[in-house]
XYZ file of C-alpha atoms in Angstrom:
364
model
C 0.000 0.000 0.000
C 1.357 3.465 -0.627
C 1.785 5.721 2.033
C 0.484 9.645 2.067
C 3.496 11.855 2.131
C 3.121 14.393 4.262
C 6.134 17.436 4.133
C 6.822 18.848 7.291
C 8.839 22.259 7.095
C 10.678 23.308 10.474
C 13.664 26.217 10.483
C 14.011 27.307 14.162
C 14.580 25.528 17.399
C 11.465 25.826 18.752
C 9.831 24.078 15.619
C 12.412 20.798 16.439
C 11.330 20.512 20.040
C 7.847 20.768 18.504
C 8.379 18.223 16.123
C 9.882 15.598 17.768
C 7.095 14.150 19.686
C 4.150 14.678 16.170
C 7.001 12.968 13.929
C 7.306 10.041 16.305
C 3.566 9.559 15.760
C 3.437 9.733 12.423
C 6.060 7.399 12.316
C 3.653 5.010 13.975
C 0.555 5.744 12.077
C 0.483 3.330 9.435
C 0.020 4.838 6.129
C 1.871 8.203 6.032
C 5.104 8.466 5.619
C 7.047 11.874 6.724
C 9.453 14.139 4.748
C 11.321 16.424 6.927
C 12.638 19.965 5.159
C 15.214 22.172 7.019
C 14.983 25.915 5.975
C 18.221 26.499 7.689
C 16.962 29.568 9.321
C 18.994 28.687 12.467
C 21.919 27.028 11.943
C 25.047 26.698 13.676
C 24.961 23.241 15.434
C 24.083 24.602 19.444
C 20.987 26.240 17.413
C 20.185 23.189 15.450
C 21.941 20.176 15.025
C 22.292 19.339 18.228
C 18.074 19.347 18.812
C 18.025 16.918 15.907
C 20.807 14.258 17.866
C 18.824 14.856 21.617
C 15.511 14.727 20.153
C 16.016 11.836 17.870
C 14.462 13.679 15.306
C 15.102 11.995 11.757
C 18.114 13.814 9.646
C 16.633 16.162 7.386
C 15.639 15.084 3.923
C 16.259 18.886 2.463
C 18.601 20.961 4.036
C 17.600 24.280 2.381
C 20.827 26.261 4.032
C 19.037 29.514 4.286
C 19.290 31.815 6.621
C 20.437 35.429 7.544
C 18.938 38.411 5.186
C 16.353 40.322 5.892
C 12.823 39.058 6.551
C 11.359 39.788 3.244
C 15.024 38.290 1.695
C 14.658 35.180 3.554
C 11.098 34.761 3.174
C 11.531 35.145 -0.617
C 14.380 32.307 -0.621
C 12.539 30.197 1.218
C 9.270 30.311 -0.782
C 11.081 29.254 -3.953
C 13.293 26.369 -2.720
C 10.219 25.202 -0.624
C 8.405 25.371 -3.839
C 10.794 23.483 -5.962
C 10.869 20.608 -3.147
C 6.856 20.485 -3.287
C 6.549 20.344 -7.194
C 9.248 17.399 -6.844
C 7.657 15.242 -3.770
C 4.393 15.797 -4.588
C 2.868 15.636 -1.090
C -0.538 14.864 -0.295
C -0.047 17.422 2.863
C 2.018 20.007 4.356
C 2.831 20.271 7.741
C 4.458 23.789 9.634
C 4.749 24.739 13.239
C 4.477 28.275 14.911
C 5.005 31.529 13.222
C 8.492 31.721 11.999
C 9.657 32.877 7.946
C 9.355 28.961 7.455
C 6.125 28.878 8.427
C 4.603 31.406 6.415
C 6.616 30.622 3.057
C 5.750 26.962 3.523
C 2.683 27.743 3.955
C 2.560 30.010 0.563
C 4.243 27.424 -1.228
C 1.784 24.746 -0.566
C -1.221 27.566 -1.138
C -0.578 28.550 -4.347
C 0.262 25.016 -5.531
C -3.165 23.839 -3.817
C -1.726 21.564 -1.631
C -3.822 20.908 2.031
C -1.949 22.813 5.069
C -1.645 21.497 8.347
C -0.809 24.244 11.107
C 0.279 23.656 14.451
C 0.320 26.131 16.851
C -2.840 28.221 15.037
C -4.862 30.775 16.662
C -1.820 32.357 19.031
C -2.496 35.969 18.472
C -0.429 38.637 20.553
C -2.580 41.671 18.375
C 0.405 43.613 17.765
C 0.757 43.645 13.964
C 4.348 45.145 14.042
C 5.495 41.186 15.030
C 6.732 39.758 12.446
C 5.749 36.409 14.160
C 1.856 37.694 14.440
C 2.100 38.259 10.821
C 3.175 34.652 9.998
C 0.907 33.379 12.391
C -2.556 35.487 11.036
C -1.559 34.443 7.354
C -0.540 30.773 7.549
C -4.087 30.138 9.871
C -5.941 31.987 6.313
C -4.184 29.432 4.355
C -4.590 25.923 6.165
C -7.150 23.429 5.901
C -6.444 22.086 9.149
C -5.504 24.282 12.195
C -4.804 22.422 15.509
C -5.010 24.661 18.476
C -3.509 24.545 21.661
C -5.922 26.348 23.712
C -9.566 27.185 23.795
C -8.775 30.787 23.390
C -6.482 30.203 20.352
C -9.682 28.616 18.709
C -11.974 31.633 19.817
C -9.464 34.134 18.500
C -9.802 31.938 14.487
C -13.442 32.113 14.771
C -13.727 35.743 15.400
C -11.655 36.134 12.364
C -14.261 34.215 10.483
C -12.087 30.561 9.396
C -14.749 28.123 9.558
C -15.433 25.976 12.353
C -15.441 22.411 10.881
C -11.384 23.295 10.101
C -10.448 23.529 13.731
C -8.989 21.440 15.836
C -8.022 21.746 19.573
C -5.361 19.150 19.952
C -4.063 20.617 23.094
C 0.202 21.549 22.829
C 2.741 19.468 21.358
C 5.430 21.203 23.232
C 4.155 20.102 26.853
C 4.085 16.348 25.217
C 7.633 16.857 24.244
C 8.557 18.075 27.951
C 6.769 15.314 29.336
C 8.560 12.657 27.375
C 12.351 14.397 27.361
C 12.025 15.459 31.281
C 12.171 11.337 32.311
C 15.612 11.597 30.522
C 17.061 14.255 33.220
C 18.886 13.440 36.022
C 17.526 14.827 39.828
C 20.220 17.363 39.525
C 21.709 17.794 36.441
C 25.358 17.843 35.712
C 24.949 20.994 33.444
C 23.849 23.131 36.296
C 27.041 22.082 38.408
C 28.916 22.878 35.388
C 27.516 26.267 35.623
C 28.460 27.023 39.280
C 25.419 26.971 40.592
C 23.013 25.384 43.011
C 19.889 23.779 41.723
C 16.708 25.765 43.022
C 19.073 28.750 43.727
C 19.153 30.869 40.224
C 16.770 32.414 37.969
C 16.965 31.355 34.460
C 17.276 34.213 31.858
C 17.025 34.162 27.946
C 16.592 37.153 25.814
C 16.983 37.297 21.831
C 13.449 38.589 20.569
C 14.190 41.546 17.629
C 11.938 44.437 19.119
C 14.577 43.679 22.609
C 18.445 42.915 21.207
C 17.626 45.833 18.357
C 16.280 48.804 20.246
C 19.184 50.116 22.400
C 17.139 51.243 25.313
C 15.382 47.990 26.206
C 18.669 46.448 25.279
C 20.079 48.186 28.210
C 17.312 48.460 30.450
C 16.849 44.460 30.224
C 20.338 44.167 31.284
C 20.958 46.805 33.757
C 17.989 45.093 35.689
C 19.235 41.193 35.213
C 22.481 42.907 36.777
C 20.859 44.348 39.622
C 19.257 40.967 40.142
C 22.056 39.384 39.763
C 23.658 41.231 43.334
C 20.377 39.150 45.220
C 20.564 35.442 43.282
C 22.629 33.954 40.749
C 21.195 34.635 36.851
C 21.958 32.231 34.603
C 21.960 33.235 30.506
C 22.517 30.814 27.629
C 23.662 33.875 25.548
C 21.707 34.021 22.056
C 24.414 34.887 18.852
C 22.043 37.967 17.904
C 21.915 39.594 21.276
C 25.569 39.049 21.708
C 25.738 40.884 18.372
C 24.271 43.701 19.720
C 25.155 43.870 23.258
C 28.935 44.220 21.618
C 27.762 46.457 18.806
C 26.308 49.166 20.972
C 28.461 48.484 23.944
C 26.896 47.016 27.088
C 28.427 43.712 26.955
C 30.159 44.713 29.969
C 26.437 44.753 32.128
C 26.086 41.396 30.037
C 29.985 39.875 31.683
C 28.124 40.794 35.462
C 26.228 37.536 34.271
C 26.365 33.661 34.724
C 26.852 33.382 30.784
C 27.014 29.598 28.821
C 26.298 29.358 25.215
C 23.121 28.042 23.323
C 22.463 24.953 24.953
C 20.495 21.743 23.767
C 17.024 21.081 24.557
C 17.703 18.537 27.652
C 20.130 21.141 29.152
C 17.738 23.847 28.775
C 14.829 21.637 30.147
C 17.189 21.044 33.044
C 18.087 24.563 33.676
C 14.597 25.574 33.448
C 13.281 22.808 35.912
C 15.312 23.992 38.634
C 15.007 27.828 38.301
C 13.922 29.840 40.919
C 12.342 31.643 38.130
C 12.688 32.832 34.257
C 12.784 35.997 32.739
C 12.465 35.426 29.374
C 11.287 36.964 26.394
C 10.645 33.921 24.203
C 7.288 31.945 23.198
C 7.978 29.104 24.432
C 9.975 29.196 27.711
C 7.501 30.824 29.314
C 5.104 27.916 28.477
C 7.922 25.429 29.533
C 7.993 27.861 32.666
C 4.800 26.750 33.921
C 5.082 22.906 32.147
C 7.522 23.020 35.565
C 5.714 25.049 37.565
C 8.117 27.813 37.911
C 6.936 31.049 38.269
C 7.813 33.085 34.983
C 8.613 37.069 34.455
C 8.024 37.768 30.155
C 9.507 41.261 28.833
C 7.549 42.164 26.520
C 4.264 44.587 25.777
C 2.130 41.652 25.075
C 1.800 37.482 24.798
C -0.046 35.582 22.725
C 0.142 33.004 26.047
C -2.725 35.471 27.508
C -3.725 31.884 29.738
C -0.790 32.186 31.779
C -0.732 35.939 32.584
C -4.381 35.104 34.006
C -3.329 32.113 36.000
C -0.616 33.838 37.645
C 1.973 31.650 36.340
C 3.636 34.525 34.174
C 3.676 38.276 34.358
C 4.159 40.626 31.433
C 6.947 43.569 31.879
C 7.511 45.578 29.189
C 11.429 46.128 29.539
C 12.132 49.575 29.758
C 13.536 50.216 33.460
C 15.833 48.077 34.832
C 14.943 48.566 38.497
C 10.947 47.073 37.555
C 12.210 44.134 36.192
C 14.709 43.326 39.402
C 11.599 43.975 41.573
C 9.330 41.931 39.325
C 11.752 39.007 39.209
C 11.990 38.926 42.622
C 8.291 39.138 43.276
C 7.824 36.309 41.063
C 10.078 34.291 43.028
C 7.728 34.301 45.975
C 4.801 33.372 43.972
C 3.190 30.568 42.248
C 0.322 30.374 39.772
C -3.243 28.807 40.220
C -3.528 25.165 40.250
C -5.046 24.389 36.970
C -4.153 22.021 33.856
C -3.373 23.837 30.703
C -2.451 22.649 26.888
C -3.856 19.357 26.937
C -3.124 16.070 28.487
C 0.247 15.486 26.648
C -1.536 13.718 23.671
C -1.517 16.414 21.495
C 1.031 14.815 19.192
C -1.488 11.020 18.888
C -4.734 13.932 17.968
C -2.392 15.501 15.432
C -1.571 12.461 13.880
C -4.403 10.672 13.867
C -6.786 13.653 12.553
C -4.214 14.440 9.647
C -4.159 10.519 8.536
C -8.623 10.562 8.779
C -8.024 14.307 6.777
C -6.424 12.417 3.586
C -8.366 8.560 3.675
């Protein structure tokens, strides 16, 4: 019997962590068969290649080796290599995660060739258009056929915007099945926080690398004169991203950066570690603060908005919009004293078995 192909476009490292658990299950599901594409949109091997070896996550078939460019530049690229693979596999079904420049031009690619979309992640609306990401996200959930949500106010959010009911479907999120099955794989205290110099339960757990931070100067600095100052009361930890080390040295504040616990990018398993046995995170990412409260530390975001509006109302995360140093010391520490609501969000950690199985009843 011939199997439905299915194309699966990732690019970033969130998209690998996210992938690793749905690919496993379509492995299993007997009659599709998986082609993996890898934009290249990060790159270097502590940004990718390592997530592929921890997560067990098949090689890539297409290795695209894009990346860098402006937005528009790299979307462009993207759109007509993605193409070229689609008119040569012939999939019955294309499947992208999130809301990164390999979302949206896989998603155009398929589109305008009229092949079905599959979108994980759909309906995560922050409502700040000047996001490149809420761009991605609002376009690629116009051009799928199927659009699994993680939360019940992700699928509100598509039906205000008019996409028709019978497309939706709330699978729950495929990231909290992916920290369920990699966190049985950590030790009780992990020999990457030792390596650190630090004390498990005694550091909060910082990462910072979103564009509207590392590329306007005064957040830049105000983000970092306030992990310094919090730095004097607990340890901070930073896997230092490539782009904000860019900056920090390009506009000269590397030296509030050195006050720091600094590592490099780290793989998934150490960052799972690191995050398990934070005091708390300041972050500005997506998905840390959702892997925040996947274990139950408390969570400080610097940013305007979220698109994870579920946490901010469980108390699990708080939204500072970095621009004074001394707020987001006090916040961090405030955060450390408290805990969120008791409640169970993103599913039961099946999300990946509902995508699977829905995409293989979608094509029969």
């Amino acid at each position: 019997m011939n199997s439905d192909k299915i194309i699966t476009i990732v690019g970033a490292r969130p998209q690998f962590i996210k992938v690793a658990p749905v690919s496993n299950q379509i492995r299993r599901t007997t009659g599709l068969r998986e082609i993996l594409v890898h934009t290249g949109q990060h790159y270097d091997s502590n940004m990718s290649a390592v997530f592929f070896e921890e997560l067990g996550i098949n090689k890539p078939d297409y290795n695209l080796g894009i990346s860098g460019g402006s937005h528009g530049a790299m979307t462009g690229q993207m759109l007509e290599n993605i193409e070229a693979v689609l008119l040569q596999e012939k999939p019955r079904m294309v499947l992208v995660y999130g809301d990164t420049n390999s979302t949206l031009a896989g998603a155009l690619a398929a589109s305008k060739l009229h092949i079905p979309i599959a979108h994980i992640e759909s309906g995560l609306r922050s409502f700040n258009k000047r996001m490149p990401e809420e761009i991605n996200r609002i376009l690629t959930d116009h051009c799928s056929s199927l659009l699994f949500v993680p939360t019940n106010g992700a699928r509100e959010n598509l039906l205000r915007e008019g996409i028709d009911e019978a497309k939706i479907v709330y699978s729950g999120d495929v990231m909290f099945d992916a920290c369920l099955q990699f966190s049985k794989a950590l030790k009780e205290h992990p020999d990457c926080i030792r390596r650190a110099g630090l004390e498990p339960g005694h550091y909060v757990l910082s990462t910072i690398h979103r564009q509207e931070n590392t590329d306007q100067e005064p957040r830049l600095q105000a983000i970092f004169e306030g992990l310094a100052k919090l730095n004097k009361t607990i340890p901070v930890l930073l896997p230092l991203h490539p782009r904000t080390k860019s900056r920090l040295e390009a506009v000269g504040l590397m030296d509030l950066a050195l006050q720091l616990n600094l590592v490099d990018p780290v793989g998934y398993l150490d960052m799972l570690a690191f995050e398990k046995h934070a005091s708390a995170i300041v972050t500005d990412s997506g998905g840390v603060q959702k892997e925040a409260y996947f274990n139950k530390v408390p969570c400080v975001t610097l940013r305007d908005e979220t698109e994870w509006v579920e946490l901010i109302d469980t108390g699990w995360n708080r939204l500072v919009p970095p621009t004074e140093g001394n707020v987001i010391c006090q916040e961090a520490l405030a955060a450390m004293r408290s805990k969120g609501q008791d409640v169970t969000l993103y599913g039961g950690g099946k999300a990946s078995q509902k995508v699977a199985s829905v995409i293989d009843q979608f094509l029969t």
